[in-house]
Each structure stands twice: as C-alpha cells, then as structure tokens.
C-alpha cells in the first residue's frame, strides 16, 4: 500500500527544484495522482508535506495552475482530499505537517477566489443548461431538492437561484445561492414555502431572503464559510463604529440616522447588482423607521452621536 504514492511524490519533489516544469511532466503527475486510491493519496500528501521546503508548495500550486488544463479544479480537489486525510489521521506529527500544507493551499486558493473575481449568473429552469440544473439537485445541502417538481418550485415565481462562477473554471459553478421573495422577513422555511406559493405578483414582495448557500467544491467549503462572517463583521463595524466628527462615516447611514432610523439589519449578498458588489461586496443594510422612536433617535444621534442598532447587527459585532 502506498508504493505508487511514494514514487510519484519523489518525482514531484525533484521537479519542484527547478523554476519551470514542462507541461508534459505536470500533466503526468496530475494524472498519476488522480489514479491513486485513498491510502496512496494519503501517502502522497504526507510525503509532499514532509519533504517540500517552505516555498515549494506555492511553486507547485503555480505550476499546476499555469501548466495544467483544469489546474484550478485539480487544486480544489487536492485540498478536498487533504481535508479528508486530516479528518482520519491520528499521528500528531503528521497532522502538523498536513495542516501546514493545508494552510498554504488555503491561502493560495483564497487569493484566487476573492469575491471580485466571481461572476454571478441567474439559473432558470427554461434557459439554463440541464447539466447545471442537475448540479443544483446534487449539491444542495441545506434544503435538499428531491424531485423535478421541487426544482421547478425553487426556480419559479417568488424564488431565485444564482450560481457563482470563476474565470479559471468558467463551466463549473462554485456556489449556488437560493433566494425567496416574500412580503416580510421570514422566520421559517415553512413561511418561505407558503409565502412564495401564494405570491401572485412578485412586485408585492418586500423582502429577499437568502435561505440556502451551497458549495459544489468540498475543497472550497472552508473558504465559503469564512467569507460571510468576515465581511459581515467588517460591514457592521464600518456602519456602526467608523465615524467622522462623531457621525457615521458612511453617507447613506448618516442620512438615515439623522432622520431617526435604526440600523436594523445587515444582509449577506443582499445587493448583487454590479454597483452593489463593487461598493459593498453585496452587503445590504435595512434601516428601520419606528415612528414612536424617530424623534428620540434623531435627537440622540445629533446631540450624543448615539447610533440605534438592532439585535442582529449588534450580535455580529459582539460575537
């Protein structure tokens, strides 16, 4: 067990000693790795993690990306395998070196999969390719899609589904985001289902609820999970704590707060328009005007620089 893994790791370590690796060798290494069983992949990854010097992992990743067709997907799958090995291995020394390799790969992927590189595309039952629709069924992990009827419902009136693509893998969706258009903020999936089925006119909807975000690539799941909390906390910090002469630095926030509004809610991927993505990474803010509190909020903000804040954004700041 693991002999082939050792052999190919030896080749890999040697070729990484030079600045340029011929395409044919990179292609051969990748093909050989894909043919390994799980145990041999574990040996391969352990040897790689132990033997490569500090700069070698990044060099390897760049070589694979530039010299291999589908190099990005190969790296994503490599990380998925690495995470799987980490979940099953018990030797503490092996865990340390594998985690170091994982951190190298995670950082490399994060630099390529920033929000600015992603392309958003709406998925529809009538116009999207069948292969893309099949992937919604296959990868939806939050609220599984069991039938074609359910898939049509997810893509029908009162619902939206968006896929994120990356230029390096233009035909492979990385993330699916499901949205429901409803009259008010939802507190359950039951409400979302009933409200969208009863919605006669989408223009009657007052809220867009993001009820599911699923990754199609296991090697990117940690990246996906990290982005929302990081951006949400940064967004909440900017709106609530960044000030100029005591007032909110954000001009839109300052406008609403001066008029007595409450910083009620911060929504992840709430504004996916080109302008929204450019200006706020897709974050959208809800400002709530509670008529009984407008005058007091206005006075406290103007005189004491106090920003009224809802429970949801406050919880983001204190987590």
PDB file of N, CA and C in Angstrom, residues 12 33 44-45 48-49 52-65 70-86 96-114 217-224 226:
ATOM      1  N   UNK A  12       7.747  14.289  -7.915  1.00  0.00           N
ATOM      2  CA  UNK A  12       7.224  15.636  -7.709  1.00  0.00           C
ATOM      3  C   UNK A  12       8.222  16.509  -6.961  1.00  0.00           C
ATOM      4  N   UNK A  33      -1.701  11.140  -9.895  1.00  0.00           N
ATOM      5  CA  UNK A  33      -2.341  11.386  -8.597  1.00  0.00           C
ATOM      6  C   UNK A  33      -3.817  11.006  -8.640  1.00  0.00           C
ATOM      7  N   UNK A  44       0.977  10.085  -0.537  1.00  0.00           N
ATOM      8  CA  UNK A  44       1.412  11.148  -1.440  1.00  0.00           C
ATOM      9  C   UNK A  44       1.422  12.499  -0.719  1.00  0.00           C
ATOM     10  N   UNK A  45       0.309  12.816  -0.065  1.00  0.00           N
ATOM     11  CA  UNK A  45       0.174  14.111   0.595  1.00  0.00           C
ATOM     12  C   UNK A  45       1.110  14.231   1.796  1.00  0.00           C
ATOM     13  N   UNK A  48       4.602  14.776   0.448  1.00  0.00           N
ATOM     14  CA  UNK A  48       4.659  16.147  -0.060  1.00  0.00           C
ATOM     15  C   UNK A  48       4.807  17.140   1.085  1.00  0.00           C
ATOM     16  N   UNK A  49       3.997  16.960   2.119  1.00  0.00           N
ATOM     17  CA  UNK A  49       4.010  17.886   3.252  1.00  0.00           C
ATOM     18  C   UNK A  49       5.323  17.825   4.031  1.00  0.00           C
ATOM     19  N   UNK A  52       8.756  18.913   1.162  1.00  0.00           N
ATOM     20  CA  UNK A  52       8.882  20.170   0.438  1.00  0.00           C
ATOM     21  C   UNK A  52       9.347  21.284   1.356  1.00  0.00           C
ATOM     22  N   UNK A  53      10.257  22.111   0.845  1.00  0.00           N
ATOM     23  CA  UNK A  53      10.725  23.235   1.645  1.00  0.00           C
ATOM     24  C   UNK A  53       9.660  24.327   1.666  1.00  0.00           C
ATOM     25  N   UNK A  54       9.912  25.387   2.384  1.00  0.00           N
ATOM     26  CA  UNK A  54       8.884  26.382   2.700  1.00  0.00           C
ATOM     27  C   UNK A  54       8.202  26.953   1.464  1.00  0.00           C
ATOM     28  N   UNK A  55       8.978  27.313   0.434  1.00  0.00           N
ATOM     29  CA  UNK A  55       8.401  27.967  -0.734  1.00  0.00           C
ATOM     30  C   UNK A  55       7.853  26.992  -1.767  1.00  0.00           C
ATOM     31  N   UNK A  56       8.163  25.709  -1.620  1.00  0.00           N
ATOM     32  CA  UNK A  56       7.803  24.738  -2.650  1.00  0.00           C
ATOM     33  C   UNK A  56       6.301  24.575  -2.858  1.00  0.00           C
ATOM     34  N   UNK A  57       5.471  24.552  -1.806  1.00  0.00           N
ATOM     35  CA  UNK A  57       4.037  24.387  -2.062  1.00  0.00           C
ATOM     36  C   UNK A  57       3.470  25.447  -2.993  1.00  0.00           C
ATOM     37  N   UNK A  58       3.801  26.710  -2.753  1.00  0.00           N
ATOM     38  CA  UNK A  58       3.288  27.780  -3.606  1.00  0.00           C
ATOM     39  C   UNK A  58       3.795  27.619  -5.031  1.00  0.00           C
ATOM     40  N   UNK A  59       5.057  27.225  -5.178  1.00  0.00           N
ATOM     41  CA  UNK A  59       5.614  26.989  -6.510  1.00  0.00           C
ATOM     42  C   UNK A  59       4.862  25.868  -7.211  1.00  0.00           C
ATOM     43  N   UNK A  60       4.577  24.802  -6.467  1.00  0.00           N
ATOM     44  CA  UNK A  60       3.821  23.686  -7.030  1.00  0.00           C
ATOM     45  C   UNK A  60       2.441  24.143  -7.489  1.00  0.00           C
ATOM     46  N   UNK A  61       1.756  24.895  -6.652  1.00  0.00           N
ATOM     47  CA  UNK A  61       0.406  25.340  -6.992  1.00  0.00           C
ATOM     48  C   UNK A  61       0.423  26.208  -8.251  1.00  0.00           C
ATOM     49  N   UNK A  62       1.424  27.069  -8.359  1.00  0.00           N
ATOM     50  CA  UNK A  62       1.516  27.929  -9.544  1.00  0.00           C
ATOM     51  C   UNK A  62       1.791  27.112 -10.800  1.00  0.00           C
ATOM     52  N   UNK A  63       2.652  26.105 -10.663  1.00  0.00           N
ATOM     53  CA  UNK A  63       2.963  25.247 -11.806  1.00  0.00           C
ATOM     54  C   UNK A  63       1.711  24.508 -12.267  1.00  0.00           C
ATOM     55  N   UNK A  64       0.970  23.963 -11.321  1.00  0.00           N
ATOM     56  CA  UNK A  64      -0.243  23.232 -11.673  1.00  0.00           C
ATOM     57  C   UNK A  64      -1.267  24.151 -12.328  1.00  0.00           C
ATOM     58  N   UNK A  65      -1.376  25.359 -11.812  1.00  0.00           N
ATOM     59  CA  UNK A  65      -2.360  26.301 -12.336  1.00  0.00           C
ATOM     60  C   UNK A  65      -2.016  26.748 -13.751  1.00  0.00           C
ATOM     61  N   UNK A  70      -7.422  22.670 -16.477  1.00  0.00           N
ATOM     62  CA  UNK A  70      -8.223  22.327 -15.301  1.00  0.00           C
ATOM     63  C   UNK A  70      -7.410  22.335 -14.030  1.00  0.00           C
ATOM     64  N   UNK A  71      -6.315  23.100 -14.031  1.00  0.00           N
ATOM     65  CA  UNK A  71      -5.429  23.126 -12.869  1.00  0.00           C
ATOM     66  C   UNK A  71      -6.097  23.622 -11.603  1.00  0.00           C
ATOM     67  N   UNK A  72      -7.002  24.597 -11.743  1.00  0.00           N
ATOM     68  CA  UNK A  72      -7.666  25.124 -10.556  1.00  0.00           C
ATOM     69  C   UNK A  72      -8.556  24.074  -9.912  1.00  0.00           C
ATOM     70  N   UNK A  73      -9.319  23.354 -10.725  1.00  0.00           N
ATOM     71  CA  UNK A  73     -10.167  22.297 -10.169  1.00  0.00           C
ATOM     72  C   UNK A  73      -9.329  21.190  -9.543  1.00  0.00           C
ATOM     73  N   UNK A  74      -8.168  20.920 -10.135  1.00  0.00           N
ATOM     74  CA  UNK A  74      -7.277  19.913  -9.558  1.00  0.00           C
ATOM     75  C   UNK A  74      -6.830  20.345  -8.162  1.00  0.00           C
ATOM     76  N   UNK A  75      -6.480  21.620  -8.003  1.00  0.00           N
ATOM     77  CA  UNK A  75      -6.051  22.127  -6.699  1.00  0.00           C
ATOM     78  C   UNK A  75      -7.197  22.091  -5.686  1.00  0.00           C
ATOM     79  N   UNK A  76      -8.392  22.413  -6.147  1.00  0.00           N
ATOM     80  CA  UNK A  76      -9.555  22.363  -5.258  1.00  0.00           C
ATOM     81  C   UNK A  76      -9.791  20.930  -4.781  1.00  0.00           C
ATOM     82  N   UNK A  77      -9.684  19.968  -5.710  1.00  0.00           N
ATOM     83  CA  UNK A  77      -9.869  18.570  -5.332  1.00  0.00           C
ATOM     84  C   UNK A  77      -8.733  18.092  -4.439  1.00  0.00           C
ATOM     85  N   UNK A  78      -7.526  18.588  -4.701  1.00  0.00           N
ATOM     86  CA  UNK A  78      -6.384  18.236  -3.860  1.00  0.00           C
ATOM     87  C   UNK A  78      -6.642  18.662  -2.417  1.00  0.00           C
ATOM     88  N   UNK A  79      -7.209  19.849  -2.261  1.00  0.00           N
ATOM     89  CA  UNK A  79      -7.494  20.314  -0.898  1.00  0.00           C
ATOM     90  C   UNK A  79      -8.626  19.501  -0.270  1.00  0.00           C
ATOM     91  N   UNK A  80      -9.609  19.113  -1.076  1.00  0.00           N
ATOM     92  CA  UNK A  80     -10.679  18.267  -0.545  1.00  0.00           C
ATOM     93  C   UNK A  80     -10.101  16.945  -0.035  1.00  0.00           C
ATOM     94  N   UNK A  81      -9.175  16.364  -0.798  1.00  0.00           N
ATOM     95  CA  UNK A  81      -8.515  15.129  -0.363  1.00  0.00           C
ATOM     96  C   UNK A  81      -7.708  15.369   0.908  1.00  0.00           C
ATOM     97  N   UNK A  82      -7.022  16.492   0.941  1.00  0.00           N
ATOM     98  CA  UNK A  82      -6.201  16.831   2.100  1.00  0.00           C
ATOM     99  C   UNK A  82      -7.060  16.976   3.353  1.00  0.00           C
ATOM    100  N   UNK A  83      -8.211  17.625   3.220  1.00  0.00           N
ATOM    101  CA  UNK A  83      -9.107  17.776   4.362  1.00  0.00           C
ATOM    102  C   UNK A  83      -9.647  16.418   4.820  1.00  0.00           C
ATOM    103  N   UNK A  84      -9.889  15.544   3.862  1.00  0.00           N
ATOM    104  CA  UNK A  84     -10.381  14.208   4.205  1.00  0.00           C
ATOM    105  C   UNK A  84      -9.314  13.417   4.958  1.00  0.00           C
ATOM    106  N   UNK A  85      -8.079  13.523   4.509  1.00  0.00           N
ATOM    107  CA  UNK A  85      -6.977  12.839   5.192  1.00  0.00           C
ATOM    108  C   UNK A  85      -6.806  13.390   6.603  1.00  0.00           C
ATOM    109  N   UNK A  86      -6.877  14.705   6.746  1.00  0.00           N
ATOM    110  CA  UNK A  86      -6.745  15.324   8.068  1.00  0.00           C
ATOM    111  C   UNK A  86      -7.825  14.840   9.028  1.00  0.00           C
ATOM    112  N   UNK A  96       0.464  17.929  12.023  1.00  0.00           N
ATOM    113  CA  UNK A  96       1.121  19.240  11.979  1.00  0.00           C
ATOM    114  C   UNK A  96       1.572  19.580  10.559  1.00  0.00           C
ATOM    115  N   UNK A  97       2.249  18.641   9.895  1.00  0.00           N
ATOM    116  CA  UNK A  97       2.769  18.939   8.554  1.00  0.00           C
ATOM    117  C   UNK A  97       1.637  19.038   7.531  1.00  0.00           C
ATOM    118  N   UNK A  98       0.601  18.226   7.709  1.00  0.00           N
ATOM    119  CA  UNK A  98      -0.527  18.293   6.779  1.00  0.00           C
ATOM    120  C   UNK A  98      -1.300  19.598   6.943  1.00  0.00           C
ATOM    121  N   UNK A  99      -1.443  20.050   8.178  1.00  0.00           N
ATOM    122  CA  UNK A  99      -2.119  21.330   8.403  1.00  0.00           C
ATOM    123  C   UNK A  99      -1.334  22.483   7.792  1.00  0.00           C
ATOM    124  N   UNK A 100      -0.015  22.391   7.862  1.00  0.00           N
ATOM    125  CA  UNK A 100       0.814  23.437   7.257  1.00  0.00           C
ATOM    126  C   UNK A 100       0.598  23.472   5.742  1.00  0.00           C
ATOM    127  N   UNK A 101       0.561  22.287   5.123  1.00  0.00           N
ATOM    128  CA  UNK A 101       0.308  22.214   3.685  1.00  0.00           C
ATOM    129  C   UNK A 101      -1.091  22.737   3.366  1.00  0.00           C
ATOM    130  N   UNK A 102      -2.050  22.376   4.204  1.00  0.00           N
ATOM    131  CA  UNK A 102      -3.423  22.837   4.003  1.00  0.00           C
ATOM    132  C   UNK A 102      -3.509  24.358   4.086  1.00  0.00           C
ATOM    133  N   UNK A 103      -2.783  24.955   5.013  1.00  0.00           N
ATOM    134  CA  UNK A 103      -2.794  26.411   5.148  1.00  0.00           C
ATOM    135  C   UNK A 103      -2.188  27.088   3.923  1.00  0.00           C
ATOM    136  N   UNK A 104      -1.113  26.494   3.384  1.00  0.00           N
ATOM    137  CA  UNK A 104      -0.518  27.017   2.150  1.00  0.00           C
ATOM    138  C   UNK A 104      -1.550  26.995   1.020  1.00  0.00           C
ATOM    139  N   UNK A 105      -2.220  25.855   0.883  1.00  0.00           N
ATOM    140  CA  UNK A 105      -3.174  25.694  -0.209  1.00  0.00           C
ATOM    141  C   UNK A 105      -4.398  26.582  -0.001  1.00  0.00           C
ATOM    142  N   UNK A 106      -4.843  26.681   1.232  1.00  0.00           N
ATOM    143  CA  UNK A 106      -5.988  27.542   1.534  1.00  0.00           C
ATOM    144  C   UNK A 106      -5.688  28.997   1.182  1.00  0.00           C
ATOM    145  N   UNK A 107      -4.506  29.467   1.562  1.00  0.00           N
ATOM    146  CA  UNK A 107      -4.123  30.849   1.264  1.00  0.00           C
ATOM    147  C   UNK A 107      -4.021  31.078  -0.238  1.00  0.00           C
ATOM    148  N   UNK A 108      -3.473  30.092  -0.935  1.00  0.00           N
ATOM    149  CA  UNK A 108      -3.334  30.219  -2.385  1.00  0.00           C
ATOM    150  C   UNK A 108      -4.706  30.306  -3.054  1.00  0.00           C
ATOM    151  N   UNK A 109      -5.616  29.419  -2.656  1.00  0.00           N
ATOM    152  CA  UNK A 109      -6.955  29.424  -3.244  1.00  0.00           C
ATOM    153  C   UNK A 109      -7.710  30.701  -2.887  1.00  0.00           C
ATOM    154  N   UNK A 110      -7.550  31.154  -1.644  1.00  0.00           N
ATOM    155  CA  UNK A 110      -8.248  32.370  -1.213  1.00  0.00           C
ATOM    156  C   UNK A 110      -7.827  33.575  -2.044  1.00  0.00           C
ATOM    157  N   UNK A 111      -6.552  33.609  -2.442  1.00  0.00           N
ATOM    158  CA  UNK A 111      -6.069  34.737  -3.241  1.00  0.00           C
ATOM    159  C   UNK A 111      -6.686  34.742  -4.632  1.00  0.00           C
ATOM    160  N   UNK A 112      -7.092  33.569  -5.109  1.00  0.00           N
ATOM    161  CA  UNK A 112      -7.690  33.466  -6.437  1.00  0.00           C
ATOM    162  C   UNK A 112      -9.208  33.541  -6.408  1.00  0.00           C
ATOM    163  N   UNK A 113      -9.797  33.126  -5.296  1.00  0.00           N
ATOM    164  CA  UNK A 113     -11.255  33.076  -5.228  1.00  0.00           C
ATOM    165  C   UNK A 113     -11.827  34.223  -4.403  1.00  0.00           C
ATOM    166  N   UNK A 114     -11.295  35.413  -4.575  1.00  0.00           N
ATOM    167  CA  UNK A 114     -11.866  36.570  -3.901  1.00  0.00           C
ATOM    168  C   UNK A 114     -13.185  36.927  -4.575  1.00  0.00           C
ATOM    169  N   UNK A 217     -17.869  22.502  -4.335  1.00  0.00           N
ATOM    170  CA  UNK A 217     -16.483  22.039  -4.254  1.00  0.00           C
ATOM    171  C   UNK A 217     -16.079  21.881  -2.790  1.00  0.00           C
ATOM    172  N   UNK A 218     -15.925  20.638  -2.304  1.00  0.00           N
ATOM    173  CA  UNK A 218     -15.527  20.436  -0.894  1.00  0.00           C
ATOM    174  C   UNK A 218     -14.244  21.163  -0.513  1.00  0.00           C
ATOM    175  N   UNK A 219     -13.334  21.300  -1.466  1.00  0.00           N
ATOM    176  CA  UNK A 219     -12.075  21.973  -1.170  1.00  0.00           C
ATOM    177  C   UNK A 219     -12.219  23.462  -0.930  1.00  0.00           C
ATOM    178  N   UNK A 220     -13.400  24.015  -1.259  1.00  0.00           N
ATOM    179  CA  UNK A 220     -13.633  25.447  -1.063  1.00  0.00           C
ATOM    180  C   UNK A 220     -14.601  25.720   0.070  1.00  0.00           C
ATOM    181  N   UNK A 221     -15.081  24.702   0.766  1.00  0.00           N
ATOM    182  CA  UNK A 221     -16.118  24.922   1.765  1.00  0.00           C
ATOM    183  C   UNK A 221     -15.651  25.806   2.905  1.00  0.00           C
ATOM    184  N   UNK A 222     -14.432  25.638   3.365  1.00  0.00           N
ATOM    185  CA  UNK A 222     -13.937  26.491   4.444  1.00  0.00           C
ATOM    186  C   UNK A 222     -13.845  27.925   3.968  1.00  0.00           C
ATOM    187  N   UNK A 223     -13.392  28.105   2.711  1.00  0.00           N
ATOM    188  CA  UNK A 223     -13.334  29.458   2.136  1.00  0.00           C
ATOM    189  C   UNK A 223     -14.718  30.080   2.099  1.00  0.00           C
ATOM    190  N   UNK A 224     -15.703  29.304   1.660  1.00  0.00           N
ATOM    191  CA  UNK A 224     -17.066  29.816   1.558  1.00  0.00           C
ATOM    192  C   UNK A 224     -17.604  30.210   2.922  1.00  0.00           C
ATOM    193  N   UNK A 226     -15.977  31.121   5.511  1.00  0.00           N
ATOM    194  CA  UNK A 226     -15.251  32.215   6.144  1.00  0.00           C
ATOM    195  C   UNK A 226     -15.655  33.574   5.595  1.00  0.00           C
TER     196      UNK A 226
END
